[in-house]
Amino acid sequence: MEIERINENTVKFYLSYGDIEDRGFSKEDVWYNRDKSEELFWDMMDELGDDTEFEVEGPLWIQVNAMNEGIEVIVTRAHLPKNAESSQFPFGIEDPEELFDPIFDAINETEEDSEEEVQVNDKLFVFRDFDELIPLASQMASLEDPFETQLYAFEGRYYLNLRFDYTLIDTKRAKDIISMITEYGILSKMSIHRIEEYGTAVMESDAFAQIDKYFS
């Protein structure tokens, strides 16, 4: 395994599939066995050692890239703004082991992406209150751009999933739409798969149109 310290808050791991097997895991364990994936991740973190001065505290942002010969994992330690609550972040400071669902969902998604060019992309946004969605929906409901929306409730927050098909919309326009939404909500690092499994579906389609119709 290769470890590279990018800066004081970021570290990068590279594991070949041989490295993974040497640790007693298989490629299938990483892709499909959440407990094994969790064990592998903490095994990696344990190898950082005291010299790196990289402590697992506060929210961590994770980027996972699947490659032909192995996986690359970039871990960034974020800093809580003053007066911020840990619940505003996808990974709370109280329980860093909550990392694993989103981390290894991301690995699975990346593996699938490597097999074929994926043109459908999900963006997940989190809102503290339903009322934050009402003025946003008034703006978005009139747009004729091709995208899908679903709304979920999970742990006292509302999650809006925005799905683009990039065969139908160009990247610049998609970024414009994302910017409009981030004026009201926060782009979440939570996996849509986790939200679909553990959250409650509030609106399964056309969320903006429904909110605008019934609440504006």
Short mmCIF file of C-alpha atoms in Angstrom, two decimals:
data_model
loop_
_atom_site.label_atom_id
_atom_site.label_comp_id
_atom_site.label_asym_id
_atom_site.label_seq_id
_atom_site.Cartn_x
_atom_site.Cartn_y
_atom_site.Cartn_z
CA MET A 1 0.00 0.00 0.00
CA GLU A 2 1.21 3.51 -0.83
CA ILE A 3 0.41 6.42 1.49
CA GLU A 4 0.87 10.03 0.40
CA ARG A 5 0.32 13.01 2.69
CA ILE A 6 -1.17 15.70 0.44
CA ASN A 7 -1.38 18.41 3.11
CA GLU A 8 -2.12 18.72 6.83
CA ASN A 9 -5.76 17.71 6.31
CA THR A 10 -5.59 15.26 3.40
CA VAL A 11 -4.02 11.85 2.93
CA LYS A 12 -4.17 9.53 -0.06
CA PHE A 13 -4.00 5.72 -0.07
CA TYR A 14 -3.36 3.50 -3.05
CA LEU A 15 -3.96 -0.24 -2.72
CA SER A 16 -3.41 -2.69 -5.51
CA TYR A 17 -5.64 -5.75 -5.57
CA GLY A 18 -2.52 -7.66 -4.50
CA ASP A 19 -2.26 -5.42 -1.42
CA ILE A 20 -5.90 -6.14 -0.64
CA GLU A 21 -5.35 -9.90 -0.93
CA ASP A 22 -2.22 -9.69 1.26
CA ARG A 23 -4.43 -8.26 4.00
CA GLY A 24 -6.71 -11.26 3.81
CA PHE A 25 -9.48 -9.67 1.72
CA SER A 26 -10.73 -10.32 -1.77
CA LYS A 27 -11.93 -7.89 -4.41
CA GLU A 28 -15.46 -9.24 -3.81
CA ASP A 29 -15.12 -8.44 -0.09
CA VAL A 30 -14.42 -4.80 -0.93
CA TRP A 31 -17.27 -4.51 -3.42
CA TYR A 32 -20.01 -6.46 -1.69
CA ASN A 33 -19.24 -7.09 2.01
CA ARG A 34 -19.76 -3.96 4.11
CA ASP A 35 -18.24 -5.45 7.28
CA LYS A 36 -15.10 -6.49 5.39
CA SER A 37 -14.95 -3.08 3.71
CA GLU A 38 -15.12 -1.42 7.13
CA GLU A 39 -12.36 -3.65 8.46
CA LEU A 40 -10.15 -2.87 5.46
CA PHE A 41 -10.65 0.87 5.83
CA TRP A 42 -9.64 0.94 9.50
CA ASP A 43 -6.73 -1.32 8.65
CA MET A 44 -5.59 1.35 6.20
CA MET A 45 -6.11 4.15 8.72
CA ASP A 46 -4.13 2.25 11.36
CA GLU A 47 -1.11 2.24 9.05
CA LEU A 48 -0.96 6.02 9.02
CA GLY A 49 0.99 5.86 12.25
CA ASP A 50 1.86 8.65 14.63
CA ASP A 51 4.28 10.33 12.23
CA THR A 52 1.52 11.60 9.94
CA GLU A 53 -0.27 13.51 12.74
CA PHE A 54 -3.55 12.75 10.97
CA GLU A 55 -6.24 12.07 13.55
CA VAL A 56 -9.74 10.80 12.78
CA GLU A 57 -11.79 13.57 14.33
CA GLY A 58 -14.65 15.68 13.05
CA PRO A 59 -16.26 15.14 9.64
CA LEU A 60 -14.23 13.37 6.97
CA TRP A 61 -14.75 13.78 3.23
CA ILE A 62 -13.94 10.66 1.23
CA GLN A 63 -13.20 10.26 -2.48
CA VAL A 64 -12.78 6.74 -3.82
CA ASN A 65 -11.46 5.97 -7.30
CA ALA A 66 -11.51 2.44 -8.71
CA MET A 67 -8.67 1.69 -11.12
CA ASN A 68 -7.75 -1.29 -13.25
CA GLU A 69 -5.09 -2.48 -10.80
CA GLY A 70 -6.52 -1.31 -7.49
CA ILE A 71 -8.28 1.49 -5.59
CA GLU A 72 -7.30 5.02 -4.59
CA VAL A 73 -8.85 6.51 -1.44
CA ILE A 74 -8.48 10.21 -0.60
CA VAL A 75 -9.42 11.16 2.97
CA THR A 76 -9.79 14.83 3.92
CA ARG A 77 -10.31 16.02 7.47
CA ALA A 78 -12.79 18.92 7.46
CA HIS A 79 -13.05 21.65 10.07
CA LEU A 80 -16.35 22.55 11.69
CA PRO A 81 -17.21 26.23 11.28
CA LYS A 82 -17.78 28.17 14.48
CA ASN A 83 -21.17 27.44 16.09
CA ALA A 84 -21.83 24.63 13.58
CA GLU A 85 -23.51 21.46 14.74
CA SER A 86 -22.19 18.07 13.71
CA SER A 87 -25.65 17.18 12.38
CA GLN A 88 -25.10 19.66 9.55
CA PHE A 89 -22.49 17.33 8.11
CA PRO A 90 -22.98 13.94 6.52
CA PHE A 91 -20.48 12.32 8.90
CA GLY A 92 -21.08 13.37 12.52
CA ILE A 93 -18.21 13.86 14.91
CA GLU A 94 -19.70 11.55 17.50
CA ASP A 95 -19.41 8.36 15.49
CA PRO A 96 -16.73 8.25 12.76
CA GLU A 97 -17.69 4.67 11.93
CA GLU A 98 -20.76 6.10 10.17
CA LEU A 99 -18.25 6.70 7.37
CA PHE A 100 -18.54 3.28 5.88
CA ASP A 101 -21.89 3.22 4.15
CA PRO A 102 -21.16 6.23 1.95
CA ILE A 103 -17.49 5.34 1.41
CA PHE A 104 -17.99 1.89 0.05
CA ASP A 105 -21.19 2.72 -1.79
CA ALA A 106 -18.95 5.17 -3.62
CA ILE A 107 -16.49 2.37 -4.43
CA ASN A 108 -19.28 0.24 -5.85
CA GLU A 109 -20.55 3.10 -7.98
CA THR A 110 -17.06 3.84 -9.28
CA GLU A 111 -16.48 0.21 -10.16
CA GLU A 112 -19.66 0.18 -12.19
CA ASP A 113 -18.65 3.44 -13.88
CA SER A 114 -15.35 1.91 -14.96
CA GLU A 115 -17.10 -0.89 -16.82
CA GLU A 116 -19.06 1.43 -19.09
CA GLU A 117 -19.54 5.11 -19.66
CA VAL A 118 -22.30 6.17 -17.29
CA GLN A 119 -24.29 9.18 -18.48
CA VAL A 120 -26.87 9.33 -15.68
CA ASN A 121 -25.74 11.23 -12.60
CA ASP A 122 -27.39 11.80 -9.20
CA LYS A 123 -26.81 14.85 -7.01
CA LEU A 124 -28.15 14.77 -3.47
CA PHE A 125 -28.97 17.94 -1.52
CA VAL A 126 -29.88 18.23 2.16
CA PHE A 127 -32.31 20.79 3.63
CA ARG A 128 -32.78 21.49 7.34
CA ASP A 129 -36.48 22.36 6.99
CA PHE A 130 -39.19 21.68 4.44
CA ASP A 131 -39.87 25.44 4.24
CA GLU A 132 -36.50 25.91 2.56
CA LEU A 133 -37.80 23.91 -0.40
CA ILE A 134 -40.88 26.05 -1.06
CA PRO A 135 -39.23 29.18 -2.58
CA LEU A 136 -36.79 26.94 -4.45
CA ALA A 137 -39.63 24.92 -5.94
CA SER A 138 -41.32 28.14 -7.12
CA GLN A 139 -38.22 28.91 -9.19
CA MET A 140 -37.51 25.40 -10.42
CA ALA A 141 -41.01 24.20 -11.29
CA SER A 142 -41.17 26.38 -14.39
CA LEU A 143 -37.90 25.09 -15.86
CA GLU A 144 -38.21 22.91 -18.91
CA ASP A 145 -34.81 21.25 -18.51
CA PRO A 146 -34.77 17.43 -18.57
CA PHE A 147 -34.06 16.21 -15.03
CA GLU A 148 -35.78 14.05 -12.43
CA THR A 149 -36.31 14.83 -8.75
CA GLN A 150 -37.23 12.78 -5.69
CA LEU A 151 -37.67 13.98 -2.10
CA TYR A 152 -36.85 11.90 1.01
CA ALA A 153 -37.01 12.45 4.76
CA PHE A 154 -34.18 11.03 6.88
CA GLU A 155 -33.12 11.74 10.47
CA GLY A 156 -34.92 15.08 10.70
CA ARG A 157 -33.64 16.39 7.37
CA TYR A 158 -35.05 16.50 3.84
CA TYR A 159 -32.99 15.11 0.98
CA LEU A 160 -33.63 16.12 -2.62
CA ASN A 161 -32.20 13.82 -5.26
CA LEU A 162 -31.55 15.47 -8.62
CA ARG A 163 -30.94 13.10 -11.52
CA PHE A 164 -29.43 14.25 -14.81
CA ASP A 165 -29.16 12.29 -18.03
CA TYR A 166 -26.19 13.85 -19.80
CA THR A 167 -27.39 12.60 -23.16
CA LEU A 168 -30.25 15.11 -22.75
CA ILE A 169 -28.60 18.06 -20.98
CA ASP A 170 -25.17 19.65 -21.33
CA THR A 171 -22.78 19.91 -18.40
CA LYS A 172 -22.82 23.71 -18.21
CA ARG A 173 -26.61 23.81 -17.89
CA ALA A 174 -26.53 21.07 -15.25
CA LYS A 175 -24.02 23.13 -13.23
CA ASP A 176 -26.29 26.17 -13.48
CA ILE A 177 -29.20 24.18 -12.05
CA ILE A 178 -27.03 22.82 -9.24
CA SER A 179 -25.93 26.37 -8.38
CA MET A 180 -29.56 27.47 -8.14
CA ILE A 181 -30.35 24.67 -5.70
CA THR A 182 -27.29 25.32 -3.51
CA GLU A 183 -28.66 28.79 -2.77
CA TYR A 184 -31.19 26.98 -0.56
CA GLY A 185 -29.69 23.59 0.29
CA ILE A 186 -26.31 21.94 0.80
CA LEU A 187 -24.79 19.37 -1.53
CA SER A 188 -24.70 16.19 0.55
CA LYS A 189 -21.97 13.54 0.66
CA MET A 190 -24.56 10.98 1.71
CA SER A 191 -25.15 8.17 -0.77
CA ILE A 192 -28.54 8.14 -2.49
CA HIS A 193 -28.54 4.38 -1.95
CA ARG A 194 -28.39 4.89 1.82
CA ILE A 195 -31.21 7.42 1.67
CA GLU A 196 -33.36 5.12 -0.47
CA GLU A 197 -32.79 2.23 1.94
CA TYR A 198 -33.20 3.99 5.29
CA GLY A 199 -35.11 7.19 4.48
CA THR A 200 -38.79 7.77 3.78
CA ALA A 201 -39.88 8.67 0.26
CA VAL A 202 -41.94 11.87 0.45
CA MET A 203 -42.25 12.53 -3.27
CA GLU A 204 -41.07 9.86 -5.68
CA SER A 205 -41.10 12.09 -8.77
CA ASP A 206 -41.51 15.72 -9.88
CA ALA A 207 -40.73 17.02 -6.40
CA PHE A 208 -40.47 20.67 -7.46
CA ALA A 209 -43.77 20.62 -9.32
CA GLN A 210 -45.57 18.95 -6.42
CA ILE A 211 -44.16 21.31 -3.79
CA ASP A 212 -45.01 24.32 -5.90
CA LYS A 213 -48.54 23.04 -6.55
CA TYR A 214 -49.48 22.22 -2.96
CA PHE A 215 -47.42 24.63 -0.84
CA SER A 216 -46.80 27.83 -2.83
#
